[in-house]
Tab-separated table of C-alpha atoms in Angstrom:
chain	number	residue	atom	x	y	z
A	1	UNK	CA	-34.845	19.265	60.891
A	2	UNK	CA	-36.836	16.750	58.947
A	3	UNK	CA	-37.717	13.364	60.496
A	4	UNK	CA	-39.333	10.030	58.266
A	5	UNK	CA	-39.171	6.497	58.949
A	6	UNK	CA	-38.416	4.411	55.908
A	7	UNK	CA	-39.670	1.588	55.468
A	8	UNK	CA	-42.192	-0.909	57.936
A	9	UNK	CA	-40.819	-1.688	61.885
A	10	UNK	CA	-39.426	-5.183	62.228
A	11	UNK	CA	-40.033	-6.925	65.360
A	12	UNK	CA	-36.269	-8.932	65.562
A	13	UNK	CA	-35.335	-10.648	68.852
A	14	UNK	CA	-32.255	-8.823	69.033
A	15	UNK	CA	-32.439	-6.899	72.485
A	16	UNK	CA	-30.261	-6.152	75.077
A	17	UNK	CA	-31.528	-6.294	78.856
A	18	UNK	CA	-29.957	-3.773	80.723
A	19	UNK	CA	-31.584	-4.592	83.869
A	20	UNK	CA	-28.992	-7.051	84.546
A	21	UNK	CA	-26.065	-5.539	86.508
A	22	UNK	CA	-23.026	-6.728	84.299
A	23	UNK	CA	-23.675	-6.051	81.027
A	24	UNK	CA	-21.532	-8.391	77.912
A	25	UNK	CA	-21.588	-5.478	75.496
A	26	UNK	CA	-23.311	-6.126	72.163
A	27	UNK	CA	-21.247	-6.895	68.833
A	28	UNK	CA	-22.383	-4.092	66.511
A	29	UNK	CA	-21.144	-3.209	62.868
A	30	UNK	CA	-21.223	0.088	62.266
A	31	UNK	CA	-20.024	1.157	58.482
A	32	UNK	CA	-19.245	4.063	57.215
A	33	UNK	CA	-22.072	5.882	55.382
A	34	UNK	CA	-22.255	6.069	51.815
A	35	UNK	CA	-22.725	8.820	49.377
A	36	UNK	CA	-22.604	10.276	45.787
A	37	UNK	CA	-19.514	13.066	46.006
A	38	UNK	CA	-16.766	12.864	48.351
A	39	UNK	CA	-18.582	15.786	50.440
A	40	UNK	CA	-21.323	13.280	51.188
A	41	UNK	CA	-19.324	10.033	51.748
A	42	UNK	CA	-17.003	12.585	53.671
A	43	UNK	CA	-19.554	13.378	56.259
A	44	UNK	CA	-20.537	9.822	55.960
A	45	UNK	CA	-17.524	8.346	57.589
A	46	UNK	CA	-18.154	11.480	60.088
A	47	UNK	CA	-21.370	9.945	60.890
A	48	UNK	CA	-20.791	6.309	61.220
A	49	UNK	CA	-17.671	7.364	63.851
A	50	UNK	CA	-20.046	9.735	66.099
A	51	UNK	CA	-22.729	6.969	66.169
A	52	UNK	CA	-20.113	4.352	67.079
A	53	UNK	CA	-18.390	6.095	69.576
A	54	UNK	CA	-21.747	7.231	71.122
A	55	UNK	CA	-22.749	3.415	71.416
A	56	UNK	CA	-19.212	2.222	72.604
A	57	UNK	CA	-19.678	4.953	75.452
A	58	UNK	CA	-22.421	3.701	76.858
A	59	UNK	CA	-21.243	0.288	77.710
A	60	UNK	CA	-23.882	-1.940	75.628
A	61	UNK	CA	-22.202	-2.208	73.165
A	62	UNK	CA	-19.047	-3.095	70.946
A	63	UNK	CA	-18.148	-1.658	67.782
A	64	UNK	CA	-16.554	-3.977	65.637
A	65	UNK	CA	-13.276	-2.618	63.621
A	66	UNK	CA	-13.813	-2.202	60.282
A	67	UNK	CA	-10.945	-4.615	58.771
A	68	UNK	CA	-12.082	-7.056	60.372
A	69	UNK	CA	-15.303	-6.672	57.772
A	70	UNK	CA	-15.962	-9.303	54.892
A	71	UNK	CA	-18.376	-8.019	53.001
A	72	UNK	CA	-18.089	-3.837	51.669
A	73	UNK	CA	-21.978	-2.391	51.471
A	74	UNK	CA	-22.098	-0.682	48.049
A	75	UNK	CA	-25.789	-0.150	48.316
A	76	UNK	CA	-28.176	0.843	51.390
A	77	UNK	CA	-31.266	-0.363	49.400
A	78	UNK	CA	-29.536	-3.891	48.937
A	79	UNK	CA	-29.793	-6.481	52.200
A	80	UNK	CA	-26.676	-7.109	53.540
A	81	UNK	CA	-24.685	-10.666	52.838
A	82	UNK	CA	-25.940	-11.586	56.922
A	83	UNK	CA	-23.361	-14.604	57.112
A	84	UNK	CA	-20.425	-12.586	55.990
A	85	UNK	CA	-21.436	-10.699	59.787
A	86	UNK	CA	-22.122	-13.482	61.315
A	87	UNK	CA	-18.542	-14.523	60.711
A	88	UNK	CA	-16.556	-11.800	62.202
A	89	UNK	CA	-19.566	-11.822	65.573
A	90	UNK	CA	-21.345	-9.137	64.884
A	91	UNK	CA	-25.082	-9.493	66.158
A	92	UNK	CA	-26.448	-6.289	64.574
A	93	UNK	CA	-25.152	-3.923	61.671
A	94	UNK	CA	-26.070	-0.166	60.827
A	95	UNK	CA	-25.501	0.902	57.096
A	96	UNK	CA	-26.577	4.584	55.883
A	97	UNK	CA	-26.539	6.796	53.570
A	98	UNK	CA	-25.536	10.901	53.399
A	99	UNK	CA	-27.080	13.073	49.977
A	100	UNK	CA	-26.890	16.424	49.708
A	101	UNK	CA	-30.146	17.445	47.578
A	102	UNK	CA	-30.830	20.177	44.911
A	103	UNK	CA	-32.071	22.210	47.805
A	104	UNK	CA	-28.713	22.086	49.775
A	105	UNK	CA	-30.062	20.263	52.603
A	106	UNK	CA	-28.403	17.370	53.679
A	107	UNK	CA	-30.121	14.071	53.963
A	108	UNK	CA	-29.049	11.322	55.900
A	109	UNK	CA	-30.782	7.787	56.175
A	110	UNK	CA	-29.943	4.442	57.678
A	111	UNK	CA	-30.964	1.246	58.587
A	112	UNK	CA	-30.272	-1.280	61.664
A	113	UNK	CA	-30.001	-4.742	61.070
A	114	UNK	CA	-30.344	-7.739	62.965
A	115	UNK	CA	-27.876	-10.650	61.749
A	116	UNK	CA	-29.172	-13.346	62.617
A	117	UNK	CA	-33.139	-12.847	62.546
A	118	UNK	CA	-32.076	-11.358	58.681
A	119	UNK	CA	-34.067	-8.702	58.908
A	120	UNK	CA	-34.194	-4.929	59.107
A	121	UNK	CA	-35.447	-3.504	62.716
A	122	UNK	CA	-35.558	0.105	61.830
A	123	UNK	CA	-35.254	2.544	59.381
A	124	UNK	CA	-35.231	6.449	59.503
A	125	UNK	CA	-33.994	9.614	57.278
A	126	UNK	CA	-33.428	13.119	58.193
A	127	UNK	CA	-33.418	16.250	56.534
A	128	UNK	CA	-31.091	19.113	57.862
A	129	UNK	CA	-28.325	21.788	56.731
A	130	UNK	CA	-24.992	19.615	56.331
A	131	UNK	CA	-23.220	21.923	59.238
A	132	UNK	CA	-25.800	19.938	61.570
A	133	UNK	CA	-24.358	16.026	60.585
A	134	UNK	CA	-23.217	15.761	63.911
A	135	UNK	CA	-26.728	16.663	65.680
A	136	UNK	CA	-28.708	13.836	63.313
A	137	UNK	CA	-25.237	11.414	63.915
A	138	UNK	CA	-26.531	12.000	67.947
A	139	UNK	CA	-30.452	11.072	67.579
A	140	UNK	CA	-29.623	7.933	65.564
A	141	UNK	CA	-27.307	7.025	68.277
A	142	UNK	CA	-30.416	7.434	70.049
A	143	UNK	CA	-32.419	5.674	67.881
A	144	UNK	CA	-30.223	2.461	68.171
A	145	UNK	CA	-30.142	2.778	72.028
A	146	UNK	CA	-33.971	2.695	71.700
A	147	UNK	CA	-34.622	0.254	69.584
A	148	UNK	CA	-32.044	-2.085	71.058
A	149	UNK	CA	-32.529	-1.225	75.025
A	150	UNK	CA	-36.031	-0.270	74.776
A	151	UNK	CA	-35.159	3.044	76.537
A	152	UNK	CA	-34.920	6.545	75.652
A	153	UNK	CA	-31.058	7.201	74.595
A	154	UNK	CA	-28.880	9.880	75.854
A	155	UNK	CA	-26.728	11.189	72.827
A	156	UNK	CA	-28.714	14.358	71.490
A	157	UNK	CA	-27.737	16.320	74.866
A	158	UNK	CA	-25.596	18.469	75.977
A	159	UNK	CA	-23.776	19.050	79.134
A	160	UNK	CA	-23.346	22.824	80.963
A	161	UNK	CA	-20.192	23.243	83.650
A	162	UNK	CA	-18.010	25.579	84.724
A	163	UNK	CA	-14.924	25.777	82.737
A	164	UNK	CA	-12.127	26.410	84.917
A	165	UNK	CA	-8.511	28.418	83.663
A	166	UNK	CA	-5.454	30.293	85.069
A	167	UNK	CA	-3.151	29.327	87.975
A	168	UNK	CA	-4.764	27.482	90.658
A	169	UNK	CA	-5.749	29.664	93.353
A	170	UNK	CA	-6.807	32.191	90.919
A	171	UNK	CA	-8.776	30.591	88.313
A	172	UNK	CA	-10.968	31.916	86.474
A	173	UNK	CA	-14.628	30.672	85.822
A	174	UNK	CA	-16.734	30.647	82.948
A	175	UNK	CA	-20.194	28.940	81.987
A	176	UNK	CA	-19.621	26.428	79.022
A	177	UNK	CA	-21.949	24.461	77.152
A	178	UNK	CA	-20.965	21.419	75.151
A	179	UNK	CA	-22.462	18.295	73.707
A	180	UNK	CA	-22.359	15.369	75.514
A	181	UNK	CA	-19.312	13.607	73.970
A	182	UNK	CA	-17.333	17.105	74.569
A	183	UNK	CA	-17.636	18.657	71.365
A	184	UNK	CA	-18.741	21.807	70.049
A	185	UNK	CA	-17.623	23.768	73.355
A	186	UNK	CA	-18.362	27.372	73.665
A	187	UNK	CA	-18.378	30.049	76.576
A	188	UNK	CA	-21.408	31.523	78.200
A	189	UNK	CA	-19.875	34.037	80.377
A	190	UNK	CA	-16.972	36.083	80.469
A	191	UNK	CA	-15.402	35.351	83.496
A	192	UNK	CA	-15.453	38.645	85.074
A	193	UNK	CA	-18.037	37.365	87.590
A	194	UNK	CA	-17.482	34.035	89.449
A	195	UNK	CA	-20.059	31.591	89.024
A	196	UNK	CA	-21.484	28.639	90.341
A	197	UNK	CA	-23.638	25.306	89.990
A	198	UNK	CA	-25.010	25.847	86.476
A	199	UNK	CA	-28.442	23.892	86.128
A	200	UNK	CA	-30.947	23.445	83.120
A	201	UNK	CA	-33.966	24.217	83.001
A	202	UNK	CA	-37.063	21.228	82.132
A	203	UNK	CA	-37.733	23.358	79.066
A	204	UNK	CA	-33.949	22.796	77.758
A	205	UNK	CA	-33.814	26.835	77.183
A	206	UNK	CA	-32.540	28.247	80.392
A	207	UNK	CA	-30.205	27.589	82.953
A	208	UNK	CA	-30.165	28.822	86.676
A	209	UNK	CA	-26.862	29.632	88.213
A	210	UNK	CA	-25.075	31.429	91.056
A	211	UNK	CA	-22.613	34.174	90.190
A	212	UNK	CA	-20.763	37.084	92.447
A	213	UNK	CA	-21.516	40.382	91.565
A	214	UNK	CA	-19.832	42.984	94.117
A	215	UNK	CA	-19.208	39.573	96.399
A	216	UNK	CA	-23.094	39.821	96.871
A	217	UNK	CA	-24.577	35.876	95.555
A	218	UNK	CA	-26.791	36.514	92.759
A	219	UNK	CA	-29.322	34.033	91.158
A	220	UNK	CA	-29.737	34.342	87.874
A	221	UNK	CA	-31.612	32.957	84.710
A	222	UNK	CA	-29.977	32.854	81.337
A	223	UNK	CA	-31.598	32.018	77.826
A	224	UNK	CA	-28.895	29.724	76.206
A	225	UNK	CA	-30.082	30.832	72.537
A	226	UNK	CA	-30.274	34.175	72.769
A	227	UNK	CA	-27.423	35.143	75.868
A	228	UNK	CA	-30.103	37.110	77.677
A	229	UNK	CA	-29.898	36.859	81.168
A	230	UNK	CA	-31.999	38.047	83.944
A	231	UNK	CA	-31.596	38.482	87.514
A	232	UNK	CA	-34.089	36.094	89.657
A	233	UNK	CA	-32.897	37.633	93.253
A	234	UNK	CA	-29.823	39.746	94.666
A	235	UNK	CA	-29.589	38.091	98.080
A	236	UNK	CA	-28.426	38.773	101.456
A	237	UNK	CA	-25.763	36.260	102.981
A	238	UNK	CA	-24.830	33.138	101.274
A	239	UNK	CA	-27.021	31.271	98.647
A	240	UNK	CA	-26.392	28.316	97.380
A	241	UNK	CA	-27.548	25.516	94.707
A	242	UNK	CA	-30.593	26.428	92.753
A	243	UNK	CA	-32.314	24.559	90.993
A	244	UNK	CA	-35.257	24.101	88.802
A	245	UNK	CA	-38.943	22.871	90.216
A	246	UNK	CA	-40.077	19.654	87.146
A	247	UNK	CA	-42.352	22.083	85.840
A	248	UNK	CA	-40.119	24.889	85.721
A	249	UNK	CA	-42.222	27.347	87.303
A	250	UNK	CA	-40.050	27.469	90.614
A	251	UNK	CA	-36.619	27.842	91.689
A	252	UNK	CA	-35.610	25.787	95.312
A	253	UNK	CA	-32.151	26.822	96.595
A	254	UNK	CA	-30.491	26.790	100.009
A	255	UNK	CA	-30.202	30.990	101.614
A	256	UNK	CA	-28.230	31.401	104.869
A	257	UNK	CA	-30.391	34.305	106.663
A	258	UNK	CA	-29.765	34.868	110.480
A	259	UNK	CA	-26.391	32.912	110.644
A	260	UNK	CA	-28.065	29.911	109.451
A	261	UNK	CA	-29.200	27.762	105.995
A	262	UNK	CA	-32.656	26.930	104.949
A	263	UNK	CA	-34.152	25.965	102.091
A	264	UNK	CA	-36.620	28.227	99.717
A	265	UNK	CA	-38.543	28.047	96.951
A	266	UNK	CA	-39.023	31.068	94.813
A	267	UNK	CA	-42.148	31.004	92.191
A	268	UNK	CA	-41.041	32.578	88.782
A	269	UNK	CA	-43.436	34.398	87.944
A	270	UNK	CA	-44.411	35.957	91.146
A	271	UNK	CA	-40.986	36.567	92.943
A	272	UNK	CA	-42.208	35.558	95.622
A	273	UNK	CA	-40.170	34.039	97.923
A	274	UNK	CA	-41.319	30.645	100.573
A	275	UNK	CA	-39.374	29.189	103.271
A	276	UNK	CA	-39.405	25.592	102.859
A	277	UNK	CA	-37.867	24.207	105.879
A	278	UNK	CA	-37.122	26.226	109.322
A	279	UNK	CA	-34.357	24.272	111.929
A	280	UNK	CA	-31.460	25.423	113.660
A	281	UNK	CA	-29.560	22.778	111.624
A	282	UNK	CA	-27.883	23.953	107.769
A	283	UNK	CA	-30.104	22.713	105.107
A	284	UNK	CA	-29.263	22.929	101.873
A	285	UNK	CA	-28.675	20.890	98.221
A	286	UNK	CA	-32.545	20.445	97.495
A	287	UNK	CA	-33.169	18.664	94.398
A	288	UNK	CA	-36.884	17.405	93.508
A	289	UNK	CA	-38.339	14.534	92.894
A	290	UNK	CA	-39.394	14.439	89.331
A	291	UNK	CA	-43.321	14.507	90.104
A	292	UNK	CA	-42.066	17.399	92.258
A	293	UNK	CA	-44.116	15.319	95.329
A	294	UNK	CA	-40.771	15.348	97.523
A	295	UNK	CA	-37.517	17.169	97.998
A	296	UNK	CA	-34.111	15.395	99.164
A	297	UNK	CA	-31.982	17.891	100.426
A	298	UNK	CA	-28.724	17.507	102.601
A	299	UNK	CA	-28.808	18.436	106.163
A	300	UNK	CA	-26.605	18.278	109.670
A	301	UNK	CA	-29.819	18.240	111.612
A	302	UNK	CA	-29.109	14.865	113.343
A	303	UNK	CA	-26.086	15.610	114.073
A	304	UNK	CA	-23.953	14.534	111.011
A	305	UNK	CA	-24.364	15.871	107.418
A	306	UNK	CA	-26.812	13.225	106.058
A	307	UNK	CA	-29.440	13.209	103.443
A	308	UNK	CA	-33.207	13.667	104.296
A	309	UNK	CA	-35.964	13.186	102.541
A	310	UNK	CA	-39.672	15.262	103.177
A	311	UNK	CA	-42.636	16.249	101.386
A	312	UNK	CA	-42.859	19.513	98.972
A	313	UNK	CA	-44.202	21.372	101.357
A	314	UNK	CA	-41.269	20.949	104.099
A	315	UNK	CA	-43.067	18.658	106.312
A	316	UNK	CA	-42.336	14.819	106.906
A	317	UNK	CA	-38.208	15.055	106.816
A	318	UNK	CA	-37.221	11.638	106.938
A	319	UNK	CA	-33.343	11.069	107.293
A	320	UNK	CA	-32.486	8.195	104.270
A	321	UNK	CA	-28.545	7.916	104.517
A	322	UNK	CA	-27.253	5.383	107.837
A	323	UNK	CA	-23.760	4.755	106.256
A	324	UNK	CA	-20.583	5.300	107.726
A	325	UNK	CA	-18.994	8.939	106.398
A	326	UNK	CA	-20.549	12.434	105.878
A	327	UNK	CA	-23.528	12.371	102.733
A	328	UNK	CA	-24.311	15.135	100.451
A	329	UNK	CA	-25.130	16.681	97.396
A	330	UNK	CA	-28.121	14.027	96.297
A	331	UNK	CA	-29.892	14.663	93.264
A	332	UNK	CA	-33.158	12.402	92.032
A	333	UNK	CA	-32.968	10.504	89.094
A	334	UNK	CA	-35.116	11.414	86.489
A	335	UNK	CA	-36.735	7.785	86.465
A	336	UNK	CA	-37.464	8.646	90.313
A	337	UNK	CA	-35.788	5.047	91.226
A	338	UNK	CA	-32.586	6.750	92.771
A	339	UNK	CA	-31.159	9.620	94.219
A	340	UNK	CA	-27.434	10.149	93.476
A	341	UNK	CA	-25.282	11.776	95.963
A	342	UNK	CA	-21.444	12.234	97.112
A	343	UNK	CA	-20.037	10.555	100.052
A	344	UNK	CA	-16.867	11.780	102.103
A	345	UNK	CA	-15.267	8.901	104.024
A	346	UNK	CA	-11.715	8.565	105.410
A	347	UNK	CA	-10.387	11.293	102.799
A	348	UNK	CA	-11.873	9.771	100.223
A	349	UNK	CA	-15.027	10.985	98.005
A	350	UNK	CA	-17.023	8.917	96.821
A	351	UNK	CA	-20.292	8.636	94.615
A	352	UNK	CA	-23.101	6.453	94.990
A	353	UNK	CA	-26.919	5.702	94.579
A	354	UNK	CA	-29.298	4.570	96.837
A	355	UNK	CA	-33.338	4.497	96.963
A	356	UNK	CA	-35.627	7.346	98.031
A	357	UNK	CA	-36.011	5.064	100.965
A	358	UNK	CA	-32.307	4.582	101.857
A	359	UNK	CA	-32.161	0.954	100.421
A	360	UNK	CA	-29.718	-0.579	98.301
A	361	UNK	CA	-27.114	2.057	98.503
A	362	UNK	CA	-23.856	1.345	96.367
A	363	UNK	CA	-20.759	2.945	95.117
A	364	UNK	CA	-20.405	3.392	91.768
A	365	UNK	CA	-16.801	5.478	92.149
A	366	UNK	CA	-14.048	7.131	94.889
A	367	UNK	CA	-11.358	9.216	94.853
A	368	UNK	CA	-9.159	11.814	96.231
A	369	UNK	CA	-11.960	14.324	95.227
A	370	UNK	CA	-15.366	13.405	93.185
A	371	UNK	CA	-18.366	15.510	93.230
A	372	UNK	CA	-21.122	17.118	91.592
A	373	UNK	CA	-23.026	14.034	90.217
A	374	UNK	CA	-25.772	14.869	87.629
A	375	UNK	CA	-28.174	11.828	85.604
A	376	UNK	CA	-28.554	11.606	82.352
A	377	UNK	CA	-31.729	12.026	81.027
A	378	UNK	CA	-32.796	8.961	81.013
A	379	UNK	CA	-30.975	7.760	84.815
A	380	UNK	CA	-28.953	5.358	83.398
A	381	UNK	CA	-25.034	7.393	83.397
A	382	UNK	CA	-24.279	9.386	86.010
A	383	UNK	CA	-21.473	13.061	85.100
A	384	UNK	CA	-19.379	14.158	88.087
A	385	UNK	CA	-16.427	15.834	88.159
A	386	UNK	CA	-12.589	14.920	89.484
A	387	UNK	CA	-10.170	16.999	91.404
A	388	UNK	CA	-6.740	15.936	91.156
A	389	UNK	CA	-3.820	16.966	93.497
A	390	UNK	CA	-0.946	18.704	93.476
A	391	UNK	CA	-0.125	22.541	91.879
A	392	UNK	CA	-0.263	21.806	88.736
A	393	UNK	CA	-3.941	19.669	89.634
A	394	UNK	CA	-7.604	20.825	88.785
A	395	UNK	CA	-10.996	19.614	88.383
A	396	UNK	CA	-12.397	17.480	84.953
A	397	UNK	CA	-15.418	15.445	84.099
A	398	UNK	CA	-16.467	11.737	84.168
A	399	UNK	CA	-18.991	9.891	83.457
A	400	UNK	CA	-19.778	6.000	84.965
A	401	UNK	CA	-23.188	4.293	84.771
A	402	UNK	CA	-25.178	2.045	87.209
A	403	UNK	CA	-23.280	-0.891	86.996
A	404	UNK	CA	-20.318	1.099	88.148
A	405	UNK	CA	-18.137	-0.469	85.442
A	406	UNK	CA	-18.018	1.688	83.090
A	407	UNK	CA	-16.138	5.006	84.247
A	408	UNK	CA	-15.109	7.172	81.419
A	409	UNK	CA	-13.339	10.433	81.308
A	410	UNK	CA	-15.324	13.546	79.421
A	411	UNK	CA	-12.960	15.651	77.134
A	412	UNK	CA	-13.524	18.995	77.674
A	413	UNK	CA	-10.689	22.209	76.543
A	414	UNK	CA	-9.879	23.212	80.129
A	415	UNK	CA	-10.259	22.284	83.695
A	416	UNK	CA	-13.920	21.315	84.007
A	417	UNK	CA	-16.389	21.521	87.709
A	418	UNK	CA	-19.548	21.131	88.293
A	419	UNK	CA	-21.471	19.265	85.077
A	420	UNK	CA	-25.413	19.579	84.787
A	421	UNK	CA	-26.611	17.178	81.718
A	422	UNK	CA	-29.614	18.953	79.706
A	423	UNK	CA	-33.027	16.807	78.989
A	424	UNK	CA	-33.237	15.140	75.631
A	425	UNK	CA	-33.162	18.128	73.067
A	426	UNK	CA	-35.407	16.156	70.697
């Protein structure tokens, strides 16, 4: 796919600050794209929705609905009529256009206005096969974020979970990949084999999970273009939670040897296998910091299931979490700021951040049954999944961001557990 900016960057003094923790979303206009043919306006309209519903998603913003707009853009090249936006709110406006060329790509273009500065902020185009408008709909979602937040969107993603079916009791699990907003679902097992805690890779190409083959735990490594799959290691007793090293080169994961749970690393390319930490206590749920300088991992060490914190190398274990109720699952945010984790507490589950210290812990949501949290790439929205009671009850995924305001539900086809959110694919 092609990439151009059109067209010099405007410094406007539209900007939303995101550091603040309510945020007044921002009035935004986004109009369907134009187009020659009614393929091209077609995908157009297709475009302009994705984008908007991307934005409206993340909290920062507002969409505005389209009767309410005065003025109709005819042409992209011609500056908008600012006042007629000004009217109905809107604080910044995104027009675009969608051509199919000679060549049968598709090329789409827009631009991002600010209303009341009167000027154009940015302006990009993209060349790609028309079956991809959804993809370049994403990374100008993106784009906006980026220009608007100053930080790295989250749209051109995609999530990996285990898609759960069948009677409950005897469901059956598959691996399924998906954008971020749900769509474009498809199955990466068969569900012969049960598996468990999907996670992506840094590279964006594979993903480590657990599956049962024979009731013996298997980790395993699967390319998510090509299907392949390899076996990393057929291990004794119960394994649980890999996941990825930053760099990719490693594989940390909790294995139960001798009646009890400790935490190893396994280097990819050698096999070989080190034991991270060594108690009498169960240790398991390692995630790594993103320099890869620490681990957090959760552990009953001290008595209670709590979340620790210690160097790479297994020494230093600091406990972080003092709170009332039983802590696990943490993961580090990708910023390194936070570490995410779930929180069990009178019945109820609940999810929450805190520092790498153990300050500043908050709840962002509870329930009957919330786990599995997993950051967006760029650690502002957190993905967790939602068990709901009764027979007829199962598991789907939700997303809520910082600010803990903005809980949304995640469509997916079936019951959904155990979300991992890919790095930015661009």
């Amino acid at each position: 796919m092609g990439l151009a900016f059109s067209g010099p960057q405007a410094h406007a003094a539209l900007q939303i600050d995101i550091t603040q923790g309510n945020i007044d979303p921002l009035p935004i206009a986004v109009v369907d794209f134009l187009g020659p043919g009614s393929q091209e306006r077609q995908i157009g309209v297709d475009v302009a929705k994705v984008i908007g519903a991307d934005l409206e998603r993340s909290g920062l913003f507002r969409p505005l609905p389209s009767a309410s707009y005065i003025e109709r853009i005819q042409d992209v090249n011609v500056q908008p009529r600012f006042g007629d936006w000004r009217v109905i709110s809107a604080q910044a406006l995104v027009t675009g256009q969608t051509v199919v060329e000679p060549d049968g790509r598709l090329k789409v273009e827009f631009r991002l206005w600010d209303i009341y500065a009167e000027q154009q902020i940015t302006g990009l185009q993209f060349y790609t096969t028309p079956e991809n408008w959804r993809r370049v709909a994403h990374i100008i979602a993106d784009a906006i974020y980026e220009r608007l937040t100053g930080e790295k969107g989250y749209f051109d993603t995609r999530i990996v979970h285990v898609s759960e079916s069948g009677p409950k009791g005897q469901r059956v699990k598959r691996l399924a990949i998906m954008d971020q907003d749900g769509h474009n679902p498809r199955m990466l097992t068969n569900g012969a084999d049960l598996v468990l805690t999907p996670r992506f890779s840094p590279s964006n190409q594979e993903i480590t999970y657990l599956s049962y083959y024979g009731n013996r735990p298997r980790v395993y490594l699967l390319d998510i273009e090509t299907g392949q799959q390899e076996v990393v290691g057929d291990f004794p007793g119960m394994t649980f939670a890999p996941r990825f090293s930053p760099d990719g080169q490693k594989i940390i994961m909790s294995l139960q040897r001798g009646g009890n749970a400790d935490i190893y690393e396994m280097d990819l390319r050698s096999r070989e296998t080190r034991r991270v930490t060594n108690t009498a206590a169960i240790d398991t749920a390692p995630s790594y910091s993103p320099d890869g300088r620490y681990i957090t991992f959760e552990s009953d060490r001290g008595g209670s299931q709590q979340i620790y914190v210690m160097n790479a190398d297994g020494s230093g274990a600091q406990r972080i979490s003092f709170g009332t109720g039983r802590y696990a699952t943490p993961v580090w945010s990708p910023r390194g700021d936070l570490i995410a984790f779930t929180k069990m507490i009178k019945g109820r589950f609940v999810i929450g951040i805190m520092r790498p210290d153990g300050t500043g812990e908050r709840v962002l949501t509870e329930g009957y049954h919330n786990e599995g949290p997993t950051w967006s790439p760029n650690g502002r929205v957190l993905m967790f999944f939602r068990e709901t009671r009764g027979e007829n009850g199962g598991p789907s995924l939700w997303s809520v961001d910082l600010t803990g305001y903005n809980e949304r539900p995640v469509y997916t086809p079936a019951f959904a557990s155990d979300p991992a959110w890919s790095p930015r694919l661009n």
